[in-house]
Tab-separated table of C-alpha atoms and ligand atoms in Angstrom:
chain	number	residue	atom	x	y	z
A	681	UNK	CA	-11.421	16.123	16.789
A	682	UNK	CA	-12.470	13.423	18.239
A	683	UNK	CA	-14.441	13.218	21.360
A	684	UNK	CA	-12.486	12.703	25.094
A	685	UNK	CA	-14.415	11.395	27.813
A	686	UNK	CA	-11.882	13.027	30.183
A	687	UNK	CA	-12.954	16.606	28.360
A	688	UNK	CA	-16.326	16.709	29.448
A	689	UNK	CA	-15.474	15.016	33.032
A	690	UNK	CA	-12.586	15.854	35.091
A	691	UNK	CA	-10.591	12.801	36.849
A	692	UNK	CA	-11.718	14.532	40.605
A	693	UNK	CA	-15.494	14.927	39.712
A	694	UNK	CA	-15.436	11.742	38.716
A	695	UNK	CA	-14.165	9.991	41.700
A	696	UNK	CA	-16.650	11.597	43.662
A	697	UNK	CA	-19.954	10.836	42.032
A	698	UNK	CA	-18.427	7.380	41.512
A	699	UNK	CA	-18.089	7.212	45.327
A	700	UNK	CA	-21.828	7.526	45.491
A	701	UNK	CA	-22.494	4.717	43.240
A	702	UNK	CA	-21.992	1.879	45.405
A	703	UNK	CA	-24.111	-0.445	43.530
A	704	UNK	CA	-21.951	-0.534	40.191
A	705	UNK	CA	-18.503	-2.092	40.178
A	706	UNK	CA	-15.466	-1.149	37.937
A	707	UNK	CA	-12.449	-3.077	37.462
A	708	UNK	CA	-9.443	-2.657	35.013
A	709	UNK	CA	-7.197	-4.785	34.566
A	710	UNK	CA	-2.550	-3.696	34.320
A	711	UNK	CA	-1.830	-3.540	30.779
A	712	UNK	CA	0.024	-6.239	29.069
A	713	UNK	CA	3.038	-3.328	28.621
A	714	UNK	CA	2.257	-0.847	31.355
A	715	UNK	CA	4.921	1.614	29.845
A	716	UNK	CA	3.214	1.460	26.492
A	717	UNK	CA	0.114	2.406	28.051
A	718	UNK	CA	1.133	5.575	29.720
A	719	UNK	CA	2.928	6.647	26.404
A	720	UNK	CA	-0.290	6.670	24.878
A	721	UNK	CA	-2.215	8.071	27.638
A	722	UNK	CA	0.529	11.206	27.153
A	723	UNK	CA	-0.519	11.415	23.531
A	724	UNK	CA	-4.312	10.491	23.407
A	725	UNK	CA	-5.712	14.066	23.556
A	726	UNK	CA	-3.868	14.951	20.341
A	727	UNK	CA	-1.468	17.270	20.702
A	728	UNK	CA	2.119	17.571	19.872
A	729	UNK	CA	4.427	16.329	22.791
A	730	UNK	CA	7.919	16.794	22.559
A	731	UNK	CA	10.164	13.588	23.198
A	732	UNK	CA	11.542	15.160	26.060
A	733	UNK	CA	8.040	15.909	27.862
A	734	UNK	CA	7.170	12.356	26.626
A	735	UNK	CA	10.257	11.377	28.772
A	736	UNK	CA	9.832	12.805	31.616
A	737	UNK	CA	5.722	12.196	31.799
A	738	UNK	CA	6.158	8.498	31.491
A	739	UNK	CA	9.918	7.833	32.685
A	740	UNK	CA	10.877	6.136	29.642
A	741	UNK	CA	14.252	6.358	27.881
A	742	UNK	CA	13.791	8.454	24.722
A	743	UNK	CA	15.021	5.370	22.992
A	744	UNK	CA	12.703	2.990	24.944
A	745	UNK	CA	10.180	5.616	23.719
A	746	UNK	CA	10.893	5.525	19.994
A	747	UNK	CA	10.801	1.664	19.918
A	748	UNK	CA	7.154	1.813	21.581
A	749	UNK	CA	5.781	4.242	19.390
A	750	UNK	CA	7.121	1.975	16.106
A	751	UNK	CA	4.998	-0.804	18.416
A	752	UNK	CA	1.561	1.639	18.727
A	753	UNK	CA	2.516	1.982	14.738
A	754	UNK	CA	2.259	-1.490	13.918
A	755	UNK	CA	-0.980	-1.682	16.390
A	756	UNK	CA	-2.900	0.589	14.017
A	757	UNK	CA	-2.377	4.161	15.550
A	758	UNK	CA	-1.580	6.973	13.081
A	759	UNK	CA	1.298	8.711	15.046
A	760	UNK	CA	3.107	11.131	13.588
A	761	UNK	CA	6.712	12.300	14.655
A	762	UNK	CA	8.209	15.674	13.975
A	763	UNK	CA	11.998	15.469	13.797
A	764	UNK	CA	13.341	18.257	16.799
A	765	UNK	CA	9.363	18.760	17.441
A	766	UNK	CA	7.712	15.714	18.818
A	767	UNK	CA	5.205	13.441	18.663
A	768	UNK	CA	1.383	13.417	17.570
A	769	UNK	CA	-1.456	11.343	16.718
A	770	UNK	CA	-3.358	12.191	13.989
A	771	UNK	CA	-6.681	11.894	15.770
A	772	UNK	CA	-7.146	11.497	19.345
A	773	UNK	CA	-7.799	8.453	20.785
A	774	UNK	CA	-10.678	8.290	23.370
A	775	UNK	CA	-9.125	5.037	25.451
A	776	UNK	CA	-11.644	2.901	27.611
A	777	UNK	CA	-12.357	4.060	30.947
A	778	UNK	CA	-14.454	1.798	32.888
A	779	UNK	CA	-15.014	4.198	35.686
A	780	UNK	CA	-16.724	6.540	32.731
A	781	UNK	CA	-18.379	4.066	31.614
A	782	UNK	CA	-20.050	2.660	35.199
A	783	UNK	CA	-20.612	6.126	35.761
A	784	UNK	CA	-22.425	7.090	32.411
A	785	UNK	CA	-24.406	3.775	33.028
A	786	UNK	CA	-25.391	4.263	37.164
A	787	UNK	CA	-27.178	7.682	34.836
A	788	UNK	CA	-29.391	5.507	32.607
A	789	UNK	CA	-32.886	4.805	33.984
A	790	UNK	CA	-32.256	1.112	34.054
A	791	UNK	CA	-29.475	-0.917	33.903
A	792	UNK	CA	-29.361	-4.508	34.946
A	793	UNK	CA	-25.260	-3.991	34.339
A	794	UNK	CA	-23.618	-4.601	38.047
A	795	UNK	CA	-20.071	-4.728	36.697
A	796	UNK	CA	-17.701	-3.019	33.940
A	797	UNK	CA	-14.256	-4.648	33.601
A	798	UNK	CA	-11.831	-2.760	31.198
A	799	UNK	CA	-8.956	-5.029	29.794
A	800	UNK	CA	-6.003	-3.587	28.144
A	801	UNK	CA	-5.960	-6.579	26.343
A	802	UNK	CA	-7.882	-10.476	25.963
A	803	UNK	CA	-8.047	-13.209	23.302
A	804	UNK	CA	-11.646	-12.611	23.153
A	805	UNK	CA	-14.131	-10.486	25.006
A	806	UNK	CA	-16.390	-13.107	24.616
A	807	UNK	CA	-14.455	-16.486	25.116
A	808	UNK	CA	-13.140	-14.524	28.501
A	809	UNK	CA	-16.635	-14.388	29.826
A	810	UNK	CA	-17.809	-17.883	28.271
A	811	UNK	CA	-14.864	-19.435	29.606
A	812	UNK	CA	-15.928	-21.225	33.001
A	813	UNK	CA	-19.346	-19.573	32.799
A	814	UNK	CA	-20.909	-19.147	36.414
A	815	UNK	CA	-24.464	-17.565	37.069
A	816	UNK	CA	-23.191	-14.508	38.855
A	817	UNK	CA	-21.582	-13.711	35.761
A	818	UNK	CA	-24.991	-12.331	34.471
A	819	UNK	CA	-24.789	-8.915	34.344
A	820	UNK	CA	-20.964	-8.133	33.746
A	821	UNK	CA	-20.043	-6.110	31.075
A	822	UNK	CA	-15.985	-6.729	29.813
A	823	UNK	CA	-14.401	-4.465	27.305
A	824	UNK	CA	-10.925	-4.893	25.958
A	825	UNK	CA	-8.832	-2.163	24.436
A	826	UNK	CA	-6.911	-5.003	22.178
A	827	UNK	CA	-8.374	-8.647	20.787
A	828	UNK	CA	-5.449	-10.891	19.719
A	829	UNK	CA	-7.938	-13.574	18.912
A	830	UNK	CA	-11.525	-11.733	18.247
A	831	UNK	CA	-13.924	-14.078	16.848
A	832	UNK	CA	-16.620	-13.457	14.199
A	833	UNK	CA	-20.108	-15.909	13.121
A	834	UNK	CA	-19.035	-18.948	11.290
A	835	UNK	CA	-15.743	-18.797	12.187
A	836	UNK	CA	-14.649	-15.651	11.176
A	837	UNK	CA	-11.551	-13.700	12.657
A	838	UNK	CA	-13.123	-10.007	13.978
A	839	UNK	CA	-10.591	-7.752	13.198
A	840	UNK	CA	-10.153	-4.069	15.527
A	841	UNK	CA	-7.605	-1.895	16.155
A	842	UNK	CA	-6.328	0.077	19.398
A	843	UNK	CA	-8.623	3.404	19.989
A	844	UNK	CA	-10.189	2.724	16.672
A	845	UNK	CA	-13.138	-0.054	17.601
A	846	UNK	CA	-15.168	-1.156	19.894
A	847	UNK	CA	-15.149	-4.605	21.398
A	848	UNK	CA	-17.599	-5.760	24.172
A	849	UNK	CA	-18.967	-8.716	25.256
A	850	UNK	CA	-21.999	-8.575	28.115
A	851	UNK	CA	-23.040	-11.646	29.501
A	852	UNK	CA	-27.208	-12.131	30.576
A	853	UNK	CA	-28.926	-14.780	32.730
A	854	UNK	CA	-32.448	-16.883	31.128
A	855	UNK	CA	-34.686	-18.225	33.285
A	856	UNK	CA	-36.544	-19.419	30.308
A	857	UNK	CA	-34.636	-21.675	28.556
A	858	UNK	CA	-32.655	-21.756	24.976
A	859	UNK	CA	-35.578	-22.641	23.079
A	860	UNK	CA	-36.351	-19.028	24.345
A	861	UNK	CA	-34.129	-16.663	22.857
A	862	UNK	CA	-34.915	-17.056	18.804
A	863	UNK	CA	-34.837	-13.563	17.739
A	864	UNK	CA	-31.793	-12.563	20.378
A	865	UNK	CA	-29.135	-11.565	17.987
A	866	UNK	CA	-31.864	-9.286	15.936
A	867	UNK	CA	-32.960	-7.970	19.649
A	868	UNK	CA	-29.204	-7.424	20.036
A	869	UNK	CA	-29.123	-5.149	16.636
A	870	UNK	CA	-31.650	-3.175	16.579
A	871	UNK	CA	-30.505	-2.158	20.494
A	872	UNK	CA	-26.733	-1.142	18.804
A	873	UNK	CA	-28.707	0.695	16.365
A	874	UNK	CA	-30.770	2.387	19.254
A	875	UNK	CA	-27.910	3.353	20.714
A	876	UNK	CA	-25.849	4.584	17.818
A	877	UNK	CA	-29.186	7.019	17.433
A	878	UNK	CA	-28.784	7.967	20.797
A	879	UNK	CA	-25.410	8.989	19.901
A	880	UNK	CA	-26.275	11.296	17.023
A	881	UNK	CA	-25.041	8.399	14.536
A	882	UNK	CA	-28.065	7.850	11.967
A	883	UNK	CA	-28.596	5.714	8.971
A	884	UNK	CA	-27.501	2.166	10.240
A	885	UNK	CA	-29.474	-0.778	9.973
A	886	UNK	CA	-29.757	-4.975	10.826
A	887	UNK	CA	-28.862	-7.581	7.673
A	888	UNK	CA	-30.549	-10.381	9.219
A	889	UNK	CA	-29.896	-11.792	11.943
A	890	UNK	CA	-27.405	-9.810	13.182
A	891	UNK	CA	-25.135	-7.285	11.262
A	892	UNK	CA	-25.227	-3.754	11.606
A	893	UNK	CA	-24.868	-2.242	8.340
A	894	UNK	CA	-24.694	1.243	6.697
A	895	UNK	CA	-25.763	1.591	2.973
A	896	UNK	CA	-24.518	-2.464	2.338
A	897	UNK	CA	-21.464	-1.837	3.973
A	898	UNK	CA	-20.881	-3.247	7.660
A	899	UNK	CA	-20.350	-1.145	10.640
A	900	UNK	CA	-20.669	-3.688	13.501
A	901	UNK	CA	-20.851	-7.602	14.032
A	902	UNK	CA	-22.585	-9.058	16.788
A	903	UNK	CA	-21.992	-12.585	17.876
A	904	UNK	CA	-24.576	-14.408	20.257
A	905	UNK	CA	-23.134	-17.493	22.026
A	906	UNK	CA	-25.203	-19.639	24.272
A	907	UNK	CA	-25.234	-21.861	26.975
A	908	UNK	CA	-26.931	-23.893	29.532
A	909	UNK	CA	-30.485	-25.924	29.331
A	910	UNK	CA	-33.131	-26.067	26.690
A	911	UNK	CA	-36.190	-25.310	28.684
A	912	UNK	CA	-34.446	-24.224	31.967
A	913	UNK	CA	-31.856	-21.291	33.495
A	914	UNK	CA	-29.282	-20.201	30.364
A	915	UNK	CA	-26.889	-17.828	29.744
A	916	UNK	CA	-25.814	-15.862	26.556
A	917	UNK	CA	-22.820	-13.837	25.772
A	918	UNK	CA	-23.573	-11.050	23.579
A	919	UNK	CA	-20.556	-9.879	21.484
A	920	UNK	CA	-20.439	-6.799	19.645
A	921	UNK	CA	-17.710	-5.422	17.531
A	922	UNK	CA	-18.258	-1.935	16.586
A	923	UNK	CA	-16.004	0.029	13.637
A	924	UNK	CA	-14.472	3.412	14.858
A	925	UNK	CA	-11.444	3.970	12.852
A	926	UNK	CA	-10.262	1.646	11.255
A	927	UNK	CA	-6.639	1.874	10.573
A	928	UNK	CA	-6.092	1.483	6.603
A	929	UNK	CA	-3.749	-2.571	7.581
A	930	UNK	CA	-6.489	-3.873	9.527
A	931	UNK	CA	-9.256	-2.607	6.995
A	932	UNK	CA	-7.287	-4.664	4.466
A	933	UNK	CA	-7.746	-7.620	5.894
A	934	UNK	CA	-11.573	-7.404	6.208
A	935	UNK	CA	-13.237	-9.894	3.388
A	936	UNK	CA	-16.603	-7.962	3.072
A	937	UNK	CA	-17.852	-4.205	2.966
A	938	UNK	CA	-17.049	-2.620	5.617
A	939	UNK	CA	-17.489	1.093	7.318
A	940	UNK	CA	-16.627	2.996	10.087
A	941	UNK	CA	-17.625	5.704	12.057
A	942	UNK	CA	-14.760	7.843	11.231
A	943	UNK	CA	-15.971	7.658	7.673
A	944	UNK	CA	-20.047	7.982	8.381
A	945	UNK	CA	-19.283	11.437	10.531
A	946	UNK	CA	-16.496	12.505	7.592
A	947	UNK	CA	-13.321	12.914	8.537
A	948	UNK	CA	-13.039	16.733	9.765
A	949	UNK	CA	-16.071	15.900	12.437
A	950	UNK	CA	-14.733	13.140	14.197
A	951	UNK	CA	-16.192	10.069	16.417
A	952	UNK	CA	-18.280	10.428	19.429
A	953	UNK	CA	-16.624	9.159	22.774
A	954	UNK	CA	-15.443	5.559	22.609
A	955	UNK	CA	-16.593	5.609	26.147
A	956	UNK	CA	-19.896	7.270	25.589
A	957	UNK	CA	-20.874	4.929	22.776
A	958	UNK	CA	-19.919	1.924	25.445
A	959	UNK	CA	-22.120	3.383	28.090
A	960	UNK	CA	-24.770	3.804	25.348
A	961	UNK	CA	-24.799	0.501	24.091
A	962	UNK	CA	-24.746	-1.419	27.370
A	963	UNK	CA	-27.619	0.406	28.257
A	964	UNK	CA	-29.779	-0.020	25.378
A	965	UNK	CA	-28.878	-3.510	25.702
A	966	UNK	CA	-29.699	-3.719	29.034
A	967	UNK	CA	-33.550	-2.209	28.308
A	968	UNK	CA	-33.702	-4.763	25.438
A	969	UNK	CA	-33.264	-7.828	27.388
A	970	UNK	CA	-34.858	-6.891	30.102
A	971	UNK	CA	-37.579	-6.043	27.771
A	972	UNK	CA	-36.817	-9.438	25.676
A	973	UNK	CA	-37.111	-11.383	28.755
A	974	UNK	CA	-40.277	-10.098	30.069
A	975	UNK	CA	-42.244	-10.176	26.581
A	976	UNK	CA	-40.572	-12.278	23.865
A	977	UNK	CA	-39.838	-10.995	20.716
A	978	UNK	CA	-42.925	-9.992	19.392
A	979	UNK	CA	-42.303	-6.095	20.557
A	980	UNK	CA	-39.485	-5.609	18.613
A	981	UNK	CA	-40.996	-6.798	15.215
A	982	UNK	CA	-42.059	-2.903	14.702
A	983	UNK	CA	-38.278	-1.835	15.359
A	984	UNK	CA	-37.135	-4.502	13.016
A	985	UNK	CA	-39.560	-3.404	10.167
A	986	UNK	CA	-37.940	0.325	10.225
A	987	UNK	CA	-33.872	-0.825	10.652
A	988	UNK	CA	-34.569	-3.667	8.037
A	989	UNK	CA	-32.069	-3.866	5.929
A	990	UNK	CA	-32.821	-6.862	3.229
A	991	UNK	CA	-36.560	-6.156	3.268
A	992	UNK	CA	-37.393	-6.261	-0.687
A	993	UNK	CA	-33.633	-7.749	-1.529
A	994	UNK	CA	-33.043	-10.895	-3.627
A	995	UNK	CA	-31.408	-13.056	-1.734
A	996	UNK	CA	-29.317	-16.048	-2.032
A	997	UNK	CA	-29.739	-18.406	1.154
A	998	UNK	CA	-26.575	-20.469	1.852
A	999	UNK	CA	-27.589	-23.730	3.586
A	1000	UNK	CA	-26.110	-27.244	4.374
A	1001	UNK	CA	-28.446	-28.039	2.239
A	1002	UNK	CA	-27.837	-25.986	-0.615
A	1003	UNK	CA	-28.241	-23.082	-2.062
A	1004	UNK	CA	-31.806	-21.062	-2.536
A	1005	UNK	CA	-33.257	-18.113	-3.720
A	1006	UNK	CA	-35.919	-15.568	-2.814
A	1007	UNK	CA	-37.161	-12.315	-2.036
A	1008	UNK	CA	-37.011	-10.963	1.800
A	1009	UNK	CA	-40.101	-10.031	3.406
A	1010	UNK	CA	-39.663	-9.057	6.959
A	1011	UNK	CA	-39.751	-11.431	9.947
A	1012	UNK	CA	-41.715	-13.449	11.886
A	1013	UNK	CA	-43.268	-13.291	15.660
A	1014	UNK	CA	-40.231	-15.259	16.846
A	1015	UNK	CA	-37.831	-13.121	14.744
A	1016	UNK	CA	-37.000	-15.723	11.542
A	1017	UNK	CA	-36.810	-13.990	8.072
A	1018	UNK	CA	-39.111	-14.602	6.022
A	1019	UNK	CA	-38.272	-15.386	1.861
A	1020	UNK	CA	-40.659	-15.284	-0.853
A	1021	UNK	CA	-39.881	-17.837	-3.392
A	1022	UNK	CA	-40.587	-17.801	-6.974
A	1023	UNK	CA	-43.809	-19.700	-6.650
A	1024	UNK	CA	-44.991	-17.039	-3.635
A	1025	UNK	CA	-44.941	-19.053	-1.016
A	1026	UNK	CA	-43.246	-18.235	2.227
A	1027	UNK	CA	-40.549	-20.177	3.523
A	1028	UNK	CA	-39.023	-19.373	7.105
A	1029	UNK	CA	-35.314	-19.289	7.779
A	1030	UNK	CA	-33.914	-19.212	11.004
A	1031	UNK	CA	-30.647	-17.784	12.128
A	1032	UNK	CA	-27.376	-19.872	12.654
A	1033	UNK	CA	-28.468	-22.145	9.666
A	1034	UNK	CA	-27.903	-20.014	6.929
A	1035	UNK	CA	-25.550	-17.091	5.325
A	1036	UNK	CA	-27.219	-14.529	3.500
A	1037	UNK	CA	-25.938	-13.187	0.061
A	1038	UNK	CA	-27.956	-10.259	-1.678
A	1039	UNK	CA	-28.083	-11.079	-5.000
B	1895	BTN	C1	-19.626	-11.107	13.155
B	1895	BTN	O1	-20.151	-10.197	12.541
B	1895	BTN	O2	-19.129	-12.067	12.576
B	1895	BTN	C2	-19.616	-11.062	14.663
B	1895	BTN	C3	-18.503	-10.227	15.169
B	1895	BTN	C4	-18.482	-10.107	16.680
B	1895	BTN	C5	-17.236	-9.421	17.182
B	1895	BTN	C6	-17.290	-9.165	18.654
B	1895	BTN	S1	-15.962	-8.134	19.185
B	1895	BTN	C7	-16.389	-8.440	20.846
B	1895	BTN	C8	-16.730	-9.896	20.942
B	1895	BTN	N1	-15.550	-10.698	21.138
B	1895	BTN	C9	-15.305	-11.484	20.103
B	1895	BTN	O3	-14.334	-12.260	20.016
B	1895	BTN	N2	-16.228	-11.332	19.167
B	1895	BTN	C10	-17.234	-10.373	19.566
C-alpha cells in the first residue's frame, strides 16, 4: 500500500495546526474537470467502491462516471472495474495536498518557502513561475498534479503521470549575480538525494550536473532556469521531476533508463507519501540554498564526492564542438566535472555545454 497523507493526519487536525501557521500560505487551484477530481478523490485510498456509492459520493451519472474513469485510464491510473462490484485502483494514489505540504514544511527547522500552490493541472511547473517573473516570487513553491507540456534539459519533453510523479518547480531570489550560481543544479541534486534519504529511499545518486540516478537508470530530472543580471539580483527556477509510478504508456515513451520508486521499494511495499516526499524536498532545498547562498559551492564538494555517480566512468563529452573522451574525476570548487584525458591532463567541463554519455 501506498502511503496517504490523509492516514496519518485527519482533515480537522489539520485545519487547526494550519490555523496557527500564519506565516505559510497555501493555495490550490479548481481542477481543470472538477467532477473528475472528486471521482478520484472517492477512489484514492484504494478500496473497492461500488458504482452506486461512486454515484452518490460525487453526484455523477453512473454513465458520466464510466466515461471519466476510461479518461483517469488514458491519464495513466491503473483502475480496475469489477462488473456488479465496483471500482478500484490498483494502488492508491496519495494526491497533492498543499495544506499537508505547508504544514509538513512550517515543521522543518528552516524553510525560506512562504508559499505552496497546488495545481490540478499547468503546461509547466516551471514556465508558470518563469512566466512574468517578479521578485516576490522568491520563495513560492508550485506543484501540479498534471504537466501537459513538462519540459526536460536540451529540449526534452518530461514525461509524468497523475498520482504516479512528482513535478515541482520552486523559484529562489540571488543577490549575487548569475555568474554566481555554477554548481546550482549539482546543489539542487544532491538536496533531492538528501531528501529521498530522509524518506527512507537509499541508493540514488547525481550524473553530473544534474540527474538523479539509481544504478544507471534515472529516477529524477532537475532543470535549472535562470534569470536576471550577471553580477546583480537574479532569480532561478528550480524544476524537479521525480518518478513514482510510472504507468507502463508513459514509461514507453521515455528515451533513456529510467526508474521509479514503485520499482526501488518493490512492488508489495509501496511509495512513501507523494506529499511527504514534497514537503521533504522543498525543505532540503530550502537548507541548500540558503546554505548555497551564504557559502558558495565549495561545502557541498564532500556531498558530491559520496552521491557521485560518473566518478571513475569513461565518458564521452558531447560538445558544439565535438565529441571527446575521458575519464571522470570528481568536481571542482565551483562544481565543474572534471575529465582525465588520455594524456592525464585535466580538462574542466562546465554544465549546460555538454551531454554526458558513459561509454
Ligand atoms: C531533465 O532531466 O531533463 C530535467 C527534467 C525536469 C522536469 C521538471 S518537472 C517539474 C518542472 N517543470 C518542468 O516543465 N520541468 C521540470
Amino acid at each position: 500500500m501506498s502511503q496517504l497523507w490523509e492516514d496519518w493526519f485527519p482533515h480537522s487536525a489539520k485545519t487547526l495546526l494550519l490555523s496557527a501557521l500564519p506565516n505559510l500560505h497555501t493555495t490550490a487551484d479548481s481542477a481543470a474537470d472538477p467532477l473528475q477530481t472528486r471521482l478520484l478523490r472517492a477512489l484514492a485510498n484504494g478500496q473497492r467502491v461500488s458504482g452506486a456509492e461512486l454515484a452518490a459520493q460525487t453526484g455523477i451519472s453512473r454513465a458520466a462516471i464510466w466515461k471519466r474513469i476510461e479518461r483517469l485510464r488514458q491519464q495513466g491510473l491503473d483502475l480496475i472495474a469489477q462488473p456488479g462490484k465496483g471500482y478500484q485502483l490498483r494502488h492508491p494514489v496519495d494526491l497533492l495536498d498543499g495544506d499537508a505540504i505547508t504544514f509538513l514544511l512550517a515543521t522543518s527547522p528552516t524553510s525560506g518557502i512562504d508559499k505552496v500552490e497546488v495545481h490540478w493541472q499547468l503546461d509547466s511547473t516551471n514556465s508558470w513561475l518563469m512566466h512574468g517573473y517578479q521578485a516576490d516570487r522568491s520563495g513560492t513553491a508550485v506543484l501540479a498534479e498534471i504537466q501537459t507540456a513538462g519540459r526536460g534539459r536540451r529540449g526534452r519533453i518530461w514525461r509524468s503521470n497523475i498520482g504516479g510523479s512528482l513535478t515541482l518547480s520552486l523559484a529562489w531570489q540571488f543577490e549575487r549575480g548569475m555568474s554566481a550560481l555554477a554548481g546550482l543544479s549539482v546543489v539542487v541534486g544532491i538536496a533531492v538525494i538528501d531528501a529521498l534519504t530522509e524518506c527512507g529511499i537509499n541508493g540514488a545518486s547525481v550524473k553530473w550536473p544534474n540527474d538523479v540516478q539509481v544504478d544507471g537508470r534515472k529516477l529524477a530530472g532537475i532543470l535549472v532556469e535562470v534569470g536576471g543580471e550577471a553580477q546583480g539580483p537574479c532569480h532561478a527556477v528550480i524544476g524537479i521531476g521525480l518518478n513514482i509510478r510510472l504507468d507502463p504508456a508513459t514509461a514507453s515513451e521515455i528515451d533513456q533508463d529510467w526508474t521509479d520508486l514503485a520499482t526501488m521499494t518493490g512492488s508489495s511495499l509501496g511509495t512513501p507519501s507523494r506529499n511527504a516526499l514534497a514537503a521533504a524536498i522543498l525543505a532540503s532545498l530550502s537548507r541548500a540554498l540558503q546554505r548555497f547562498e551564504r557559502d558558495g559551492f565549495a561545502p557541498f564538494a564532500d556531498d558530491f564526492a559520496r552521491y557521485d555517480a560518473l566518478l571513475g566512468r569513461e565518458l564521452r563529452i558531447i560538445g558544439s564542438g565535438g565529441d571527446s573522451f575521458g575519464v571522470a574525476s570528481g568536481i571542482d570548487a565551483r562544481g565543474a566535472l572534471r575529465v582525465r584525458s588520455d594524456d592525464g591532463k585535466d580538462v574542466l567541463v562546465d554544465s549546460g555545454e555538454v551531454s554526458i554519455r558513459t561509454t
